[in-house]
Short mmCIF file of C-alpha atoms and ligand atoms in Angstrom, two decimals:
data_model
loop_
_atom_site.label_atom_id
_atom_site.label_comp_id
_atom_site.label_asym_id
_atom_site.label_seq_id
_atom_site.Cartn_x
_atom_site.Cartn_y
_atom_site.Cartn_z
CA UNK C 1 151.87 218.32 -15.47
CA UNK C 2 153.90 221.24 -14.72
CA UNK C 3 156.80 220.47 -12.31
CA UNK C 4 159.98 222.11 -11.61
CA UNK C 5 163.19 220.34 -10.16
CA UNK C 6 162.89 222.82 -7.29
CA UNK C 7 160.64 221.19 -4.79
CA UNK C 8 159.95 224.50 -3.13
CA UNK C 9 158.79 226.23 -6.28
CA UNK C 10 155.85 223.74 -6.41
CA UNK C 11 154.57 225.17 -3.05
CA UNK C 12 152.07 227.63 -2.89
CA UNK C 13 151.87 228.33 0.74
CA UNK C 14 153.69 226.97 3.83
CA UNK C 15 150.84 225.72 6.18
CA UNK C 16 152.90 224.50 9.10
CA UNK C 17 156.65 225.66 9.46
CA UNK C 18 159.31 223.15 10.62
CA UNK C 19 159.26 224.87 14.03
CA UNK C 20 155.35 224.75 14.60
CA UNK C 21 155.61 221.11 13.82
CA UNK C 22 158.44 220.40 16.36
CA UNK C 23 156.61 222.49 19.01
CA UNK C 24 153.35 220.63 18.55
CA UNK C 25 155.16 217.10 18.34
CA UNK C 26 156.84 217.81 21.73
CA UNK C 27 153.48 218.53 23.27
CA UNK C 28 151.92 215.48 21.86
CA UNK C 29 154.94 213.52 23.05
CA UNK C 30 154.67 214.90 26.42
CA UNK C 31 150.88 214.09 26.71
CA UNK C 32 151.37 210.44 25.50
CA UNK C 33 154.09 210.04 27.85
CA UNK C 34 151.92 211.17 30.80
CA UNK C 35 148.98 209.01 29.62
CA UNK C 36 151.14 205.92 29.01
CA UNK C 37 153.50 205.99 32.08
CA UNK C 38 153.75 202.59 33.40
CA UNK C 39 152.12 200.60 30.31
CA UNK C 40 153.41 198.51 27.74
CA UNK C 41 153.54 201.11 25.01
CA UNK C 42 153.80 200.00 21.43
CA UNK C 43 153.82 202.82 18.72
CA UNK C 44 152.57 201.26 15.27
CA UNK C 45 153.19 203.73 12.26
CA UNK C 46 151.99 203.46 8.87
CA UNK C 47 154.64 204.02 6.14
CA UNK C 48 155.44 206.06 3.95
CA UNK C 49 153.91 209.23 5.04
CA UNK C 50 154.22 208.79 8.85
CA UNK C 51 158.07 208.20 8.76
CA UNK C 52 159.11 211.65 9.90
CA UNK C 53 156.43 212.22 12.24
CA UNK C 54 157.06 208.82 14.00
CA UNK C 55 160.76 209.32 14.13
CA UNK C 56 160.11 212.77 15.66
CA UNK C 57 157.50 211.76 18.03
CA UNK C 58 158.87 208.53 19.29
CA UNK C 59 162.07 210.97 20.61
CA UNK C 60 159.54 213.10 22.28
CA UNK C 61 158.25 210.21 24.54
CA UNK C 62 160.57 209.60 27.37
CA UNK C 63 159.33 206.13 28.14
CA UNK C 64 160.25 202.52 27.48
CA UNK C 65 158.59 201.74 24.31
CA UNK C 66 158.50 199.32 21.17
CA UNK C 67 158.01 200.34 17.69
CA UNK C 68 156.30 198.55 14.69
CA UNK C 69 155.88 199.60 11.32
CA UNK C 70 153.07 198.54 8.66
CA UNK C 71 152.90 199.73 5.13
CA UNK C 72 149.41 199.64 3.21
CA UNK C 73 148.43 201.14 0.02
CA UNK C 74 144.92 201.91 -1.13
CA UNK C 75 144.01 200.58 -4.53
CA UNK C 76 141.31 201.55 -6.91
CA UNK C 77 141.54 205.17 -6.08
CA UNK C 78 143.35 208.17 -7.57
CA UNK C 79 146.65 210.15 -6.82
CA UNK C 80 144.78 212.50 -4.69
CA UNK C 81 141.76 210.29 -3.49
CA UNK C 82 141.88 207.13 -1.44
CA UNK C 83 139.38 204.45 -2.15
CA UNK C 84 139.03 202.75 1.16
CA UNK C 85 140.36 199.25 -0.14
CA UNK C 86 143.64 198.59 1.72
CA UNK C 87 146.31 196.32 0.86
CA UNK C 88 148.77 195.50 3.35
CA UNK C 89 152.19 195.60 1.87
CA UNK C 90 154.18 195.11 5.23
CA UNK C 91 152.53 193.55 8.46
CA UNK C 92 153.62 193.89 11.90
CA UNK C 93 156.80 192.24 12.61
CA UNK C 94 155.91 191.24 16.15
CA UNK C 95 152.75 190.24 18.16
CA UNK C 96 150.69 193.29 19.53
CA UNK C 97 148.50 191.12 22.06
CA UNK C 98 148.23 192.50 25.29
CA UNK C 99 150.00 195.72 24.25
CA UNK C 100 148.90 199.56 24.53
CA UNK C 101 149.15 200.26 20.97
CA UNK C 102 149.20 203.77 19.72
CA UNK C 103 148.55 204.06 15.96
CA UNK C 104 150.73 206.99 14.44
CA UNK C 105 149.51 208.48 11.21
CA UNK C 106 150.58 211.60 9.17
CA UNK C 107 147.08 212.46 8.04
CA UNK C 108 143.53 211.49 8.43
CA UNK C 109 141.45 212.60 5.29
CA UNK C 110 138.42 210.45 4.46
CA UNK C 111 139.27 208.10 7.39
CA UNK C 112 138.92 205.03 5.23
CA UNK C 113 142.45 203.83 5.72
CA UNK C 114 142.42 204.21 9.42
CA UNK C 115 138.98 202.49 9.51
CA UNK C 116 140.44 199.30 8.06
CA UNK C 117 143.66 199.67 10.33
CA UNK C 118 141.71 199.96 13.46
CA UNK C 119 139.66 196.80 12.90
CA UNK C 120 142.80 194.91 11.53
CA UNK C 121 144.55 195.76 14.70
CA UNK C 122 141.84 195.09 17.19
CA UNK C 123 141.86 191.47 15.65
CA UNK C 124 145.14 191.14 17.09
CA UNK C 125 143.90 191.64 20.77
CA UNK C 126 145.89 194.52 22.04
CA UNK C 127 145.22 195.84 25.60
CA UNK C 128 144.16 199.07 24.26
CA UNK C 129 144.33 201.07 20.91
CA UNK C 130 144.63 204.68 20.39
CA UNK C 131 144.99 207.10 17.48
CA UNK C 132 147.49 209.94 16.86
CA UNK C 133 147.65 211.89 13.83
CA UNK C 134 149.75 214.67 12.99
CA UNK C 135 147.32 216.12 10.59
CA UNK C 136 143.40 216.02 10.58
CA UNK C 137 141.16 217.13 7.53
CA UNK C 138 137.74 216.58 9.15
CA UNK C 139 135.95 218.35 5.97
CA UNK C 140 136.87 215.31 4.04
CA UNK C 141 135.73 212.30 6.57
CA UNK C 142 133.57 209.73 5.49
CA UNK C 143 133.66 207.38 8.49
CA UNK C 144 133.37 208.57 11.92
CA UNK C 145 136.48 207.65 14.20
CA UNK C 146 137.40 208.66 17.58
CA UNK C 147 141.14 210.45 17.23
CA UNK C 148 142.73 210.52 20.70
CA UNK C 149 145.80 212.95 19.64
CA UNK C 150 145.65 215.46 16.92
CA UNK C 151 148.62 217.80 15.86
CA UNK C 152 146.65 219.89 13.57
CA UNK C 153 143.35 220.47 11.90
CA UNK C 154 143.93 221.50 8.56
CA UNK C 155 141.63 222.84 5.89
CA UNK C 156 140.51 221.01 2.80
CA UNK C 157 143.68 221.74 0.81
CA UNK C 158 146.39 219.33 -1.00
CA UNK C 159 149.24 219.31 1.15
CA UNK C 160 152.80 217.77 0.80
CA UNK C 161 155.86 217.75 2.74
CA UNK C 162 157.12 216.21 6.17
CA UNK C 163 156.32 212.72 4.92
CA UNK C 164 153.36 213.58 2.60
CA UNK C 165 153.56 212.95 -1.26
CA UNK C 166 152.26 213.80 -4.36
CA UNK C 167 153.49 211.13 -7.15
CA UNK C 168 155.98 210.08 -4.40
CA UNK C 169 157.65 213.55 -4.29
CA UNK C 170 157.79 216.15 -1.55
CA UNK C 171 158.22 213.73 1.25
CA UNK C 172 161.46 215.21 2.31
CA UNK C 173 160.48 218.79 2.74
CA UNK C 174 160.94 219.85 6.28
CA UNK C 175 157.53 221.92 6.28
CA UNK C 176 153.78 221.13 5.50
CA UNK C 177 152.77 223.20 2.46
CA UNK C 178 150.00 223.54 -0.09
CA UNK C 179 150.67 222.29 -3.45
CA UNK C 180 150.29 224.62 -6.35
CA UNK C 181 147.11 223.48 -8.06
CA UNK C 182 149.01 223.70 -11.64
CA UNK C 183 151.25 220.91 -10.40
CA UNK C 184 148.27 218.56 -10.20
CA UNK C 185 145.51 219.93 -12.33
CA UNK C 186 146.04 220.31 -16.11
CA UNK C 187 146.08 223.86 -17.32
CA UNK C 188 142.60 225.31 -18.34
CA UNK C 189 142.03 224.99 -22.41
C1 LIG Z 1 147.84 208.67 3.45
C2 LIG Z 1 147.77 208.87 4.80
C3 LIG Z 1 146.97 207.86 5.47
C4 LIG Z 1 145.81 207.94 4.22
C5 LIG Z 1 144.78 208.79 4.82
O1 LIG Z 1 148.60 207.44 3.15
O2 LIG Z 1 149.27 208.42 5.42
O3 LIG Z 1 147.32 206.62 5.75
O4 LIG Z 1 146.50 208.35 2.99
O5 LIG Z 1 143.77 209.19 3.73
P1 LIG Z 1 142.35 208.46 4.25
O6 LIG Z 1 141.81 209.10 5.53
O7 LIG Z 1 141.43 209.21 2.87
O8 LIG Z 1 142.36 206.94 4.06
P2 LIG Z 1 148.73 206.91 1.23
O9 LIG Z 1 147.80 205.93 0.77
O10 LIG Z 1 149.02 208.28 0.36
O11 LIG Z 1 150.37 206.34 1.48
P3 LIG Z 1 151.62 206.99 1.86
O12 LIG Z 1 151.59 207.15 3.35
O13 LIG Z 1 152.62 205.81 1.52
O14 LIG Z 1 151.89 208.11 1.09
#
């Protein structure tokens, strides 16, 4: 694997600039605020990838709200493919029964993680459950899920930054970029 210590050098193309993300997040926040005015909103985000988006989105929603955090990992897959087998590493810290829950994700790829989470959260009897994702990669979808708020539809490219990792790196980039293939693919013989 060829990796430099310069995170930016591993990025082939910037797909979404910091400013584009900020502008779209503000739009999503305003839309959520309009839709949930007067309701008991709880934002539930899924660590670790959603951390920057959750932090920015919640500050664009000027409503009284609660937040909760889950952490899951898919196992049996590879570094670039999820398997659909989900293990809960950190569960909700409070009940969501009777709450209007908005599940905040960084990316929906196959949809397998979300499919599991939606079933899991529905079992906790929320008043409602909707999904908000910063990035949607519809070309890779394996399960059909209604997604209520989408920041950006993106092509089927391996993206990192703004929470998204490859091998736990690149989460701290301020933008979303396409990882150079030579970083994750061995050089041709
Ligand atoms: C990413 C992302 C979603 C999931 C999407 O999480 O945050 O939860 O993959 O993939 P899917 O639609 O194919 O299921 P990941 O398992 O990489 O963990 P992380 O958030 O800690 O990086």
